[in-house]
GROMACS .gro file of C-alpha atoms in nm:
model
  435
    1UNK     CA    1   8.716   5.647   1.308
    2UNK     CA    2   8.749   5.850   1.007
    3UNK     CA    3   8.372   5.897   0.987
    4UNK     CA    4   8.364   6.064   1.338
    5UNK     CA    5   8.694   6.182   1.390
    6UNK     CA    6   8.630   6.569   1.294
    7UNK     CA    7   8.276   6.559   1.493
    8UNK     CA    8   8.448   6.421   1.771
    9UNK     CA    9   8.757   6.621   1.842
   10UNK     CA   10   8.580   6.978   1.769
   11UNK     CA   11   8.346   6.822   2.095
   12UNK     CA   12   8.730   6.803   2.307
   13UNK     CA   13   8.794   7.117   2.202
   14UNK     CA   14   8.485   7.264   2.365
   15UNK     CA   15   8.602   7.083   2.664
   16UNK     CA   16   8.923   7.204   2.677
   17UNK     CA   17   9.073   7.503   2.486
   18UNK     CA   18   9.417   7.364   2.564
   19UNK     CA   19   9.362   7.127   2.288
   20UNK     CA   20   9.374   7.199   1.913
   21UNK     CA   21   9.379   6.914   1.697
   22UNK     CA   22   9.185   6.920   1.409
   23UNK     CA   23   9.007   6.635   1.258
   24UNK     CA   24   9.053   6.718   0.876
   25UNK     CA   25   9.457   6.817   0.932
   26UNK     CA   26   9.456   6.448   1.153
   27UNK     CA   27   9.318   6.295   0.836
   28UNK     CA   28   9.582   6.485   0.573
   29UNK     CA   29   9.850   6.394   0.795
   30UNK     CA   30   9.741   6.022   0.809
   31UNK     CA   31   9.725   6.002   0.403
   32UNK     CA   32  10.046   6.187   0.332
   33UNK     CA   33  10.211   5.931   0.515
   34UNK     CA   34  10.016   5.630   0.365
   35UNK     CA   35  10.112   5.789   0.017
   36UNK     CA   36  10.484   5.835   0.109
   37UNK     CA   37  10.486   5.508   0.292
   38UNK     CA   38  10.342   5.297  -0.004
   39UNK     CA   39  10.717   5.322  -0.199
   40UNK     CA   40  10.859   5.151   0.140
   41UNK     CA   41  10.572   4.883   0.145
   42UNK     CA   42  10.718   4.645  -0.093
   43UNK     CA   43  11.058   4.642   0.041
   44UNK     CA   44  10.910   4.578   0.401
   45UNK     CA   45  10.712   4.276   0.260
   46UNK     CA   46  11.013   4.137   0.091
   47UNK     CA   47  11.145   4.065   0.482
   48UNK     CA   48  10.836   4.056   0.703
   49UNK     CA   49  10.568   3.870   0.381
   50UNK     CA   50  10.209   4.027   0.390
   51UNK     CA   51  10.067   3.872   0.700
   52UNK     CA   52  10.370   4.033   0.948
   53UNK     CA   53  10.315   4.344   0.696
   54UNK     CA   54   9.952   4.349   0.817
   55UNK     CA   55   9.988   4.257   1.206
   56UNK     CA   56  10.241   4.565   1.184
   57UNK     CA   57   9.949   4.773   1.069
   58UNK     CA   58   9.724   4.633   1.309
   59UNK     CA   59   9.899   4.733   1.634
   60UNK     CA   60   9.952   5.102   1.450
   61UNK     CA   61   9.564   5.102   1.421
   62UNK     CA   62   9.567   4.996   1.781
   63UNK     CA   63   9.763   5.289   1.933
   64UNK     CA   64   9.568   5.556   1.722
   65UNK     CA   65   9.263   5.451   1.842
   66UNK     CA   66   9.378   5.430   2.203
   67UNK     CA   67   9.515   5.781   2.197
   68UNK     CA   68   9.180   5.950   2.204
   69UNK     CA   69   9.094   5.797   2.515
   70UNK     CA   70   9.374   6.050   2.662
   71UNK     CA   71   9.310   6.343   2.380
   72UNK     CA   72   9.644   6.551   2.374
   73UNK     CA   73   9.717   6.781   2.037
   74UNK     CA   74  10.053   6.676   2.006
   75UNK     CA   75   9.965   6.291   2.035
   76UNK     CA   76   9.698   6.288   1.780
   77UNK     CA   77   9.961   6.442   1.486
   78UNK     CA   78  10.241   6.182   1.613
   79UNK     CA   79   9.962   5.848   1.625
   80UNK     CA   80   9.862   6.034   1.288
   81UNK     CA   81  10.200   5.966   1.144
   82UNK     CA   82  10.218   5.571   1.297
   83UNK     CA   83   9.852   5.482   1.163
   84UNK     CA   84   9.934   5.605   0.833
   85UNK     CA   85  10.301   5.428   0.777
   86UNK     CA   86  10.087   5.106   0.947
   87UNK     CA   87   9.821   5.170   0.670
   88UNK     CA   88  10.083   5.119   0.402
   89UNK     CA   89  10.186   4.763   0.561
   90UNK     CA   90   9.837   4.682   0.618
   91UNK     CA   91   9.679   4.783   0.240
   92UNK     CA   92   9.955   4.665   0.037
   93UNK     CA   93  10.030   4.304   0.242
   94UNK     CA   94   9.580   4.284   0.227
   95UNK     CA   95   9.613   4.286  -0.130
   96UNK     CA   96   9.921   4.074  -0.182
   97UNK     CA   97   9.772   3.833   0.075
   98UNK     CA   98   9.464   3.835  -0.138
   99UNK     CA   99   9.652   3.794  -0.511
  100UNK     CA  100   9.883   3.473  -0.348
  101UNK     CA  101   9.525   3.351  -0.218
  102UNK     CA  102   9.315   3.348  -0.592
  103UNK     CA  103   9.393   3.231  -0.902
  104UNK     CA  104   9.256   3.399  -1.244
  105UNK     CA  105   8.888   3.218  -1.176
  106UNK     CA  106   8.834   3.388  -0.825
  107UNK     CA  107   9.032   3.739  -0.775
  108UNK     CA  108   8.712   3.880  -0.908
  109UNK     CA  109   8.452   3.670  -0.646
  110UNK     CA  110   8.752   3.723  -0.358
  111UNK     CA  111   8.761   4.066  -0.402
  112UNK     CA  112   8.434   4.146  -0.368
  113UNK     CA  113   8.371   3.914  -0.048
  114UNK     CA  114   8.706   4.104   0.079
  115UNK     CA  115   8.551   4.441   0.000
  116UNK     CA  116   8.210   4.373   0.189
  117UNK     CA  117   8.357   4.179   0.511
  118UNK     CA  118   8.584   4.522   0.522
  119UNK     CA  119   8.298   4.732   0.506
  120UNK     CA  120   8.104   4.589   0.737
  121UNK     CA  121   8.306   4.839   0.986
  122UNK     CA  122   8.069   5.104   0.881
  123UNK     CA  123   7.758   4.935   0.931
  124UNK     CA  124   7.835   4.802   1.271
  125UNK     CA  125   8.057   5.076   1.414
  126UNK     CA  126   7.869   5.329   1.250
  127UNK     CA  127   7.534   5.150   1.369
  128UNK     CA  128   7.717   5.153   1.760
  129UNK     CA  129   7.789   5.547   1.721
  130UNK     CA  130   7.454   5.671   1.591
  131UNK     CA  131   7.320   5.461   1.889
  132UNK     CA  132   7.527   5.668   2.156
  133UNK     CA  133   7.503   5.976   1.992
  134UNK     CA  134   7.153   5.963   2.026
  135UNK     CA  135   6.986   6.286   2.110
  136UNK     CA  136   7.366   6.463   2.204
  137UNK     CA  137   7.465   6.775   2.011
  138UNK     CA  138   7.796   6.784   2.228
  139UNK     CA  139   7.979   6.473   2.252
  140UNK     CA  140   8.049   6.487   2.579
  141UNK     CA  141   8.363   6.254   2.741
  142UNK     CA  142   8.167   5.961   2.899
  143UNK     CA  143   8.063   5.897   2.590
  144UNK     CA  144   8.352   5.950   2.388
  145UNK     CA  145   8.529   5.675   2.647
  146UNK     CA  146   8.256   5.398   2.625
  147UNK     CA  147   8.274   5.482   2.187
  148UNK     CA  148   8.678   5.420   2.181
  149UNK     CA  149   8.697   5.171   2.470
  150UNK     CA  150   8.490   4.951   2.246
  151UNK     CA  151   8.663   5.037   1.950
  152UNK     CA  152   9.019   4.921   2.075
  153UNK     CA  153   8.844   4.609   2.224
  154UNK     CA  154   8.744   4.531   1.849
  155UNK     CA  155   9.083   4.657   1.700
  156UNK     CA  156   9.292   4.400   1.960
  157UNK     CA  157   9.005   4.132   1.864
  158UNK     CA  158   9.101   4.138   1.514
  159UNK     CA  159   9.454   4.141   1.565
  160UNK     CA  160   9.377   3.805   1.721
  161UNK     CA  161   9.212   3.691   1.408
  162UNK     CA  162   9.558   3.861   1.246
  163UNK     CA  163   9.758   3.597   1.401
  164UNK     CA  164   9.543   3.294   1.296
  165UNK     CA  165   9.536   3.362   0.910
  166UNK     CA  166   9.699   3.052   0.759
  167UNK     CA  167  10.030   3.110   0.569
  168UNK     CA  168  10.051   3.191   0.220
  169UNK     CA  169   9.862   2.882  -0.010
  170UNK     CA  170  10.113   2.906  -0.324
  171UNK     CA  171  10.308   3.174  -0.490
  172UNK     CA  172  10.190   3.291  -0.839
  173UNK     CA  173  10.289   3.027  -1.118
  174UNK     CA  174  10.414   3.138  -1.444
  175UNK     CA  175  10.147   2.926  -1.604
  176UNK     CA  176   9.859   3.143  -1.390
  177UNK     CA  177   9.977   3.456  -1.535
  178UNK     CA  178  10.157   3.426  -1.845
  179UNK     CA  179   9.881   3.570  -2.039
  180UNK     CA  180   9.778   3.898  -1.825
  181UNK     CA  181   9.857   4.120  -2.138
  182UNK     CA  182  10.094   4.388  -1.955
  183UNK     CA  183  10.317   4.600  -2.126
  184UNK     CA  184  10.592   4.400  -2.019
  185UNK     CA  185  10.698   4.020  -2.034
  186UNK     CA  186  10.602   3.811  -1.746
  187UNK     CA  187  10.841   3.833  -1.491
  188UNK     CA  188  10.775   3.721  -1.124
  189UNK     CA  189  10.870   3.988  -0.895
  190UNK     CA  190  10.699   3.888  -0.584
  191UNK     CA  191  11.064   3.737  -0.440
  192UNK     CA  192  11.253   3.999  -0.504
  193UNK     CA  193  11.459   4.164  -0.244
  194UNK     CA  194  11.355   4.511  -0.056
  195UNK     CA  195  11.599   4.709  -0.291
  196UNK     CA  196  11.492   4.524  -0.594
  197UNK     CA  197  11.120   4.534  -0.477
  198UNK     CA  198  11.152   4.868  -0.467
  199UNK     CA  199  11.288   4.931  -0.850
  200UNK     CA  200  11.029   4.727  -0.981
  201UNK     CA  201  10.788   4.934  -0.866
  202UNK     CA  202  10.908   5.297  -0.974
  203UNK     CA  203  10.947   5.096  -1.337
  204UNK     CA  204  10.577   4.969  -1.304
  205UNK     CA  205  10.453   5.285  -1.208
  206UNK     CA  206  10.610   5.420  -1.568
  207UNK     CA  207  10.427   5.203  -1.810
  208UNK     CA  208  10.110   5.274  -1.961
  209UNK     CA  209   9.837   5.109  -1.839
  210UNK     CA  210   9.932   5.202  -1.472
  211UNK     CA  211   9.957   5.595  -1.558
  212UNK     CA  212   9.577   5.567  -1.702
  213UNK     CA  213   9.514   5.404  -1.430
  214UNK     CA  214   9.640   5.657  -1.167
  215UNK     CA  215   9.369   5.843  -1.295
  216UNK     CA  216   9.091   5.575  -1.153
  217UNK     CA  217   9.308   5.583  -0.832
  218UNK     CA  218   9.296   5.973  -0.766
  219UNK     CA  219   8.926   5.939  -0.760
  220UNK     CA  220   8.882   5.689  -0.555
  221UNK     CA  221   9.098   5.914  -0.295
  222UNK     CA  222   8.947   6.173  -0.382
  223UNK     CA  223   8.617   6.031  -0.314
  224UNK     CA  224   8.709   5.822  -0.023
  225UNK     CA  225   8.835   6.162   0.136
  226UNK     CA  226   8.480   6.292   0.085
  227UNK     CA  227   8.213   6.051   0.216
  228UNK     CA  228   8.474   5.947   0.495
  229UNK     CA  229   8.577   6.248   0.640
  230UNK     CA  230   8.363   6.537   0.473
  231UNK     CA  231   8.024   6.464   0.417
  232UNK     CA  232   7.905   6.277   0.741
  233UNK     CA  233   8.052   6.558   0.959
  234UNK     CA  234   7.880   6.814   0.688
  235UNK     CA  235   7.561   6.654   0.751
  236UNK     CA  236   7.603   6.680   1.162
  237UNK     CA  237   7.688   7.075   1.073
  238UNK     CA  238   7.386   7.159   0.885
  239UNK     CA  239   7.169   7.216   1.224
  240UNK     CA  240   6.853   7.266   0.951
  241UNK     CA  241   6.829   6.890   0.942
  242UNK     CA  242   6.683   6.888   1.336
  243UNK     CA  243   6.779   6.838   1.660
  244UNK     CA  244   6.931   6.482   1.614
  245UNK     CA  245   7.160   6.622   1.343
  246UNK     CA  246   7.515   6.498   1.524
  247UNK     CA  247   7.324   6.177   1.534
  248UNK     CA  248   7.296   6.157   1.164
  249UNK     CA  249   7.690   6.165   1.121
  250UNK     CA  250   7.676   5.802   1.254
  251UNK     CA  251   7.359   5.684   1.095
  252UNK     CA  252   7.535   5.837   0.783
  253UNK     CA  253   7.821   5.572   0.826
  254UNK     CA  254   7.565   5.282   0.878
  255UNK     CA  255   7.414   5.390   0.518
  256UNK     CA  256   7.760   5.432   0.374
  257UNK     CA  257   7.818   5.052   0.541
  258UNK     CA  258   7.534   4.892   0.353
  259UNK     CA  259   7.562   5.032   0.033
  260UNK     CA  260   7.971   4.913   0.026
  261UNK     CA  261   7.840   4.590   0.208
  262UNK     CA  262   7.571   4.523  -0.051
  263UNK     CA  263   7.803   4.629  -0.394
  264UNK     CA  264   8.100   4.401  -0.263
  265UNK     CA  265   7.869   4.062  -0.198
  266UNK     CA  266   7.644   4.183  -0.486
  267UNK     CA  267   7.976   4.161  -0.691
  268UNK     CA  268   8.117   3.853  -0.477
  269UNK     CA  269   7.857   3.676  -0.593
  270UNK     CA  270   7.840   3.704  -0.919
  271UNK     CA  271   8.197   3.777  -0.954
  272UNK     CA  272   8.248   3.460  -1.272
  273UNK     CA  273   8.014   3.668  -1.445
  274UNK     CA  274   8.105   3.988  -1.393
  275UNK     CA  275   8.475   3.887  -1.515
  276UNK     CA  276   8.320   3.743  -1.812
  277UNK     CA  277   8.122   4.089  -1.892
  278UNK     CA  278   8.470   4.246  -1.848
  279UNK     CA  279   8.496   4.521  -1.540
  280UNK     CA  280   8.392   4.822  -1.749
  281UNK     CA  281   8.027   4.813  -1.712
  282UNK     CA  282   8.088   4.787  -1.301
  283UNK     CA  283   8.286   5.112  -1.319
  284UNK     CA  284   8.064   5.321  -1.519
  285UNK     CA  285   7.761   5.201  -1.296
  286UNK     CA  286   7.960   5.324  -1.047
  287UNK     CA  287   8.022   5.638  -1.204
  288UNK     CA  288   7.657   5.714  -1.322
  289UNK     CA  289   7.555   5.630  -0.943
  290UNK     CA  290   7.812   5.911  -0.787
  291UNK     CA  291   7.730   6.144  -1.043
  292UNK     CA  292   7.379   6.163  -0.932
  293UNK     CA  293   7.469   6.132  -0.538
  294UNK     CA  294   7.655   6.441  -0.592
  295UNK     CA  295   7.388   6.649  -0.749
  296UNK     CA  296   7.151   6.561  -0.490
  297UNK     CA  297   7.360   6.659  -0.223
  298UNK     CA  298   7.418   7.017  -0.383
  299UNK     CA  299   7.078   7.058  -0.367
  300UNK     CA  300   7.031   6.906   0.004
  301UNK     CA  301   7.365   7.049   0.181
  302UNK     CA  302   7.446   7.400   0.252
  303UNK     CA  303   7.704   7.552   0.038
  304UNK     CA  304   7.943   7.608   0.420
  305UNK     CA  305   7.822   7.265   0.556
  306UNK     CA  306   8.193   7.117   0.551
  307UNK     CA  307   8.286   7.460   0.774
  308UNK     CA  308   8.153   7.380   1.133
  309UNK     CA  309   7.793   7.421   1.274
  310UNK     CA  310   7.536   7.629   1.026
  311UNK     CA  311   7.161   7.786   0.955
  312UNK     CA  312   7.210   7.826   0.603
  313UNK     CA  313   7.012   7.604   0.385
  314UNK     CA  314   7.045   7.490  -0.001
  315UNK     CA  315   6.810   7.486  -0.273
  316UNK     CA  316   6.560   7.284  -0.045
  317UNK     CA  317   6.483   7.244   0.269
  318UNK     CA  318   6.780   6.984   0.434
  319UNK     CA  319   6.633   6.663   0.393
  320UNK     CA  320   6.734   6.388   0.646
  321UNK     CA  321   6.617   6.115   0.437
  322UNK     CA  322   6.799   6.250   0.090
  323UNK     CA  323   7.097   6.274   0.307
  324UNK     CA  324   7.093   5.921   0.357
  325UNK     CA  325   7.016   5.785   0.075
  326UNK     CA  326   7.308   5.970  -0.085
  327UNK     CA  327   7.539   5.781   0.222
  328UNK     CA  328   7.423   5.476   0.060
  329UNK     CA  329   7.452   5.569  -0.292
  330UNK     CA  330   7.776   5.696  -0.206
  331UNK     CA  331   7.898   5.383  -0.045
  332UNK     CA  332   7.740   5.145  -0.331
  333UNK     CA  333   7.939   5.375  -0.617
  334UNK     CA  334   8.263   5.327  -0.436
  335UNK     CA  335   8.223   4.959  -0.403
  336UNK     CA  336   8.189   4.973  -0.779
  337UNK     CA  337   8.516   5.128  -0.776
  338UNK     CA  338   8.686   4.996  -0.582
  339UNK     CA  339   8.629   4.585  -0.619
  340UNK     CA  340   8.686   4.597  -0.973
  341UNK     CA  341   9.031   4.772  -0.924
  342UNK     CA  342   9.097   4.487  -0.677
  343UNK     CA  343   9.031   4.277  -0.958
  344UNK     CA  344   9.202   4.457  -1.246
  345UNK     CA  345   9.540   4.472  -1.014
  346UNK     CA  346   9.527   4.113  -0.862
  347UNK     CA  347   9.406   3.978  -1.232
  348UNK     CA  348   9.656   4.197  -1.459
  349UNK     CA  349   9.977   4.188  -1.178
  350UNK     CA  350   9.981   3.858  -1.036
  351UNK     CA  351  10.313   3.851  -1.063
  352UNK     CA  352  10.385   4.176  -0.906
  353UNK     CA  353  10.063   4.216  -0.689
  354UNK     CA  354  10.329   4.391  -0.391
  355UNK     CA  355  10.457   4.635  -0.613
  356UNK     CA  356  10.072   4.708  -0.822
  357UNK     CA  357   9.869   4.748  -0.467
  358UNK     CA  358  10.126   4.973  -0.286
  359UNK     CA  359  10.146   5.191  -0.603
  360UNK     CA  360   9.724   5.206  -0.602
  361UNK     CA  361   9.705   5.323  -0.239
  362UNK     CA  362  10.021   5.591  -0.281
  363UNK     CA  363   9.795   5.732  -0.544
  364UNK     CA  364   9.510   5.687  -0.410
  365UNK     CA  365   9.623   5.818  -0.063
  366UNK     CA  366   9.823   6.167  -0.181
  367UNK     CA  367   9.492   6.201  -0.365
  368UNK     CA  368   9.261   6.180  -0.029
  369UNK     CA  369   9.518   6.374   0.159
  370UNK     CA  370   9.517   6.674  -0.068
  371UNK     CA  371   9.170   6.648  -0.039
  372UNK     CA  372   9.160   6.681   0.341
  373UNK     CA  373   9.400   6.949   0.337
  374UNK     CA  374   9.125   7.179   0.103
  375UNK     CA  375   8.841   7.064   0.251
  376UNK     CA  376   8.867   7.301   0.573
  377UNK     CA  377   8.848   7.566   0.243
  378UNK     CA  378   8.682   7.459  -0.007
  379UNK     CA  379   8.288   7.516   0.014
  380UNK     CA  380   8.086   7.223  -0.060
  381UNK     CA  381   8.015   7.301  -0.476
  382UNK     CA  382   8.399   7.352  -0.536
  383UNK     CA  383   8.415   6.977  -0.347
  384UNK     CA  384   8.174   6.839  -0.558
  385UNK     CA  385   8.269   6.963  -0.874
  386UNK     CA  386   8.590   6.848  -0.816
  387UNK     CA  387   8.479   6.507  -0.767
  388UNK     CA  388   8.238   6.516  -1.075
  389UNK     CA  389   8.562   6.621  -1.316
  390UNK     CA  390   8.756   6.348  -1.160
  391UNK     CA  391   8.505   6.097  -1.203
  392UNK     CA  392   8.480   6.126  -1.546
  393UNK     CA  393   8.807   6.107  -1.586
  394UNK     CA  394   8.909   5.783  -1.371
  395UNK     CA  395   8.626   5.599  -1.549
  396UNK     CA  396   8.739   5.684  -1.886
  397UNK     CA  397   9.093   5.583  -1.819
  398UNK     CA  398   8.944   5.244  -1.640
  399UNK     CA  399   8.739   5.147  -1.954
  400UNK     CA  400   9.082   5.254  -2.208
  401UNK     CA  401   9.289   4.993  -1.960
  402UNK     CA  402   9.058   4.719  -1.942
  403UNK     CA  403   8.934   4.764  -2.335
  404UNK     CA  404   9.332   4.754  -2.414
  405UNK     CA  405   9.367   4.481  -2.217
  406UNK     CA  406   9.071   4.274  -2.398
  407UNK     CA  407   9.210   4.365  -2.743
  408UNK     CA  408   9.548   4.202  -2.686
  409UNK     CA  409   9.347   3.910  -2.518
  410UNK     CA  410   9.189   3.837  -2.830
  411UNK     CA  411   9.514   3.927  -3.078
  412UNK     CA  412   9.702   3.667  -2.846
  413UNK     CA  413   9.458   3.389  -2.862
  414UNK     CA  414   9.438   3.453  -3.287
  415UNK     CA  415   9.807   3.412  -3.238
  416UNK     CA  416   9.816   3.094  -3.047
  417UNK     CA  417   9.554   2.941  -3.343
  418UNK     CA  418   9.772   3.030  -3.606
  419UNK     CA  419  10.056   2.889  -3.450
  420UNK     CA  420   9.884   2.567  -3.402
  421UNK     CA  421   9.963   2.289  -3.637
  422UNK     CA  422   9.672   2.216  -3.861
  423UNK     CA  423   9.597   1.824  -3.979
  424UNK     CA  424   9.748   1.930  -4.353
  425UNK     CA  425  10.024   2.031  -4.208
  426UNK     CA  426  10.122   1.726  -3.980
  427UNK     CA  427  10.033   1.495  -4.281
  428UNK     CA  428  10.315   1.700  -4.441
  429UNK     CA  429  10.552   1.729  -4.187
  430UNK     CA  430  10.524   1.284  -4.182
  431UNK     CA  431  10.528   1.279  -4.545
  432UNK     CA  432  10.870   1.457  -4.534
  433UNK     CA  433  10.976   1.234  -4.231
  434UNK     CA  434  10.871   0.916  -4.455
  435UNK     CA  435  11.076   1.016  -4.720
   0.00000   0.00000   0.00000
């Protein structure tokens, strides 16, 4: 939805003046109230537990979608509003569903199997809109209908599936996360009530490690902003890439789709050894991989391409294929990203996975939604060069978090062996008792 939204309701407005919703102010709207949501999310999970948290999110997701099949300005701004306080039920009750469902051994494999079945949305829906949008450079309202009939058909599908997840399999024990190596002793948070729920995550947000990483999250909303909202509809602007250029925003998606698809199961997989390597080198892989996505599209995209439709070309002629192949590295990077904070937060918080999740996606979403509300402004460099900056600076806080983290693994394991009794030492200790 987010991929299309800003091609789509510029194609209503053609239709009918009357209406003047904008995609990019839909998308702000939606994030501001994920971000001021998230501080709620914990104290609603306290009373409804993560899987009512997420059917509440699903029905939210419902209604938004259904709303375009009867496109009114003030309608889009008030679903806005609902599908982003639903988003804040539905991320932060996905993740704590996710912690209560892994131990130490498999947050790392279950997160990224989580992160491609999610993504697969992309690829398929994305795969579904490039094939209706074939040939159309006005997105005209049969087509709109048969795209978001089929879209709330899936959405009330998976609520179904909602409704059949089994209940919780155990709550974190002490012994699974006594030695996560926070700033703070190991406390188990995740029964708290809504009020105390709701403390214990303005005094996590205030330690160390979650401040650096704050950093990580404000790129990864940053970034999510961009290829989900920004670039795909850039790419249907720049009219230099053909006459199937709106078709490209959805074939866009699908390339977006497999490179998330393919970093989460690549990272599924092996996720034993990847937690064994440590997180870091995922991240900067990651990082190295956007880096160069960005550059390419500077040189691909028009400078006004996030604007509306445009002639004006870049340092090259607009290159279909470059374009996509940026989706994908796009999509790859941010599954990087993006499973190995899934695996940092449900490794590191166990005990306070509500709390460590809600606080992630209120960063992560103020992030995205300041992004939306510049992007209508901001020419495409000033967007990238944003990102780059951030980048560099999410990845180097990552690394300092997990590389902090590793050094008190190791001082609390030398501690444990010294405090071990040595055989000299019980031969003592029964000498004494003999005497």
């Amino acid at each position: 939805m987010g991929n299309i939204e800003k091609t789509i309701l510029d194609s209503i407005t053609q239709d009918d003046p009357s209406f003047t919703g904008d995609g990019y102010t839909s998308l702000a709207i939606i994030y501001a109230t994920l971000a001021i949501c998230n501080w709620l999310a914990p104290s609603v999970i306290t009373i409804t537990g993560p899987r009512g948290a997420m059917l509440i999110g699903g029905f939210t997701y419902l209604f938004f979608i259904v709303t375009f099949l009867f496109p009114r300005t003030w309608l889009l701004y008030v679903a806005s509003v609902l599908i982003g306080a639903g988003a804040a039920a539905i991320w932060t009750g996905q993740g704590n569903y996710l912690t209560l469902n892994s131990d130490a051994d498999t947050i790392s494999r279950n997160s990224g199997i989580f992160w491609a079945m999610l993504q697969c949305s992309l690829f398929f829906g994305n795969l579904f809109v490039f094939i209706k949008f074939q040939g159309k450079t006005h997105i005209d309202l049969e087509t709109r209908n048969v795209v978001f009939g089929a879209l709330t058909a899936v959405c009330a599908v998976g609520i179904v599936f909602l409704l059949l997840l089994r209940p919780i399999r155990r709550a974190p024990a002490l012994d699974d996360v006594k030695v996560k190596f926070q700033e703070t002793d190991v406390v188990n948070h995740e029964n708290d009530g809504p009020l105390e729920a709701f403390k214990g995550a303005l005094k996590l947000f205030a330690t160390r490690d979650m401040i650096y990483l704050s950093c990580t999250f404000i790129y990864t909303g940053v970034e999510l902003s961009f290829f989900s909202g920004v670039y795909s509809p850039s790419i249907g602007f720049t009219l230099a890439m053909g006459e199937n250029a709106k078709q490209l925003v959805g074939l866009s998606g699908v390339f977006i789709g497999m490179g998330e698809v393919l970093g989460g199961a690549l990272f599924g997989i092996l996720g034993s050894r990847t937690t064994r390597w440590g997180r870091d080198p995922i991240v900067i892989m990651g990082y190295i991989i956007h880096v160069c996505s960005f550059f390419l599209i500077f040189i691909n995209l028009p400078n006004v391409a996030p604007f509306g439709d445009t002639t004006e070309t870049s340092y090259m002629d607009p290159s279909p294929y470059l374009a996509m192949f940026c989706s994908f590295l796009l999509g790859f990077g941010d599954a990087c990203f993006n499973t190995q904070i899934y695996s940092i937060l449900g490794g590191n918080y166990s005990d306070n996975s509500t709390s460590a999740f809600a606080l992630f996606k209120f960063t992560q979403s103020l992030a995205a939604a300041s992004c939306f509300f510049y992007s209508s402004r901001a020419p495409l460099s000033v967007q990238l060069g944003v990102l780059a900056v951030l980048a560099s600076l999410g990845t180097a806080a990552f690394c300092r978090v997990e590389w902090a983290g590793r050094a008190r693994a190791r001082a609390a394991a030398l501690d444990a062996i010294d405090d071990k009794p040595t055989p000299a030492t019980h031969l003592a200790d029964n000498a004494l008792h003999y005497d």
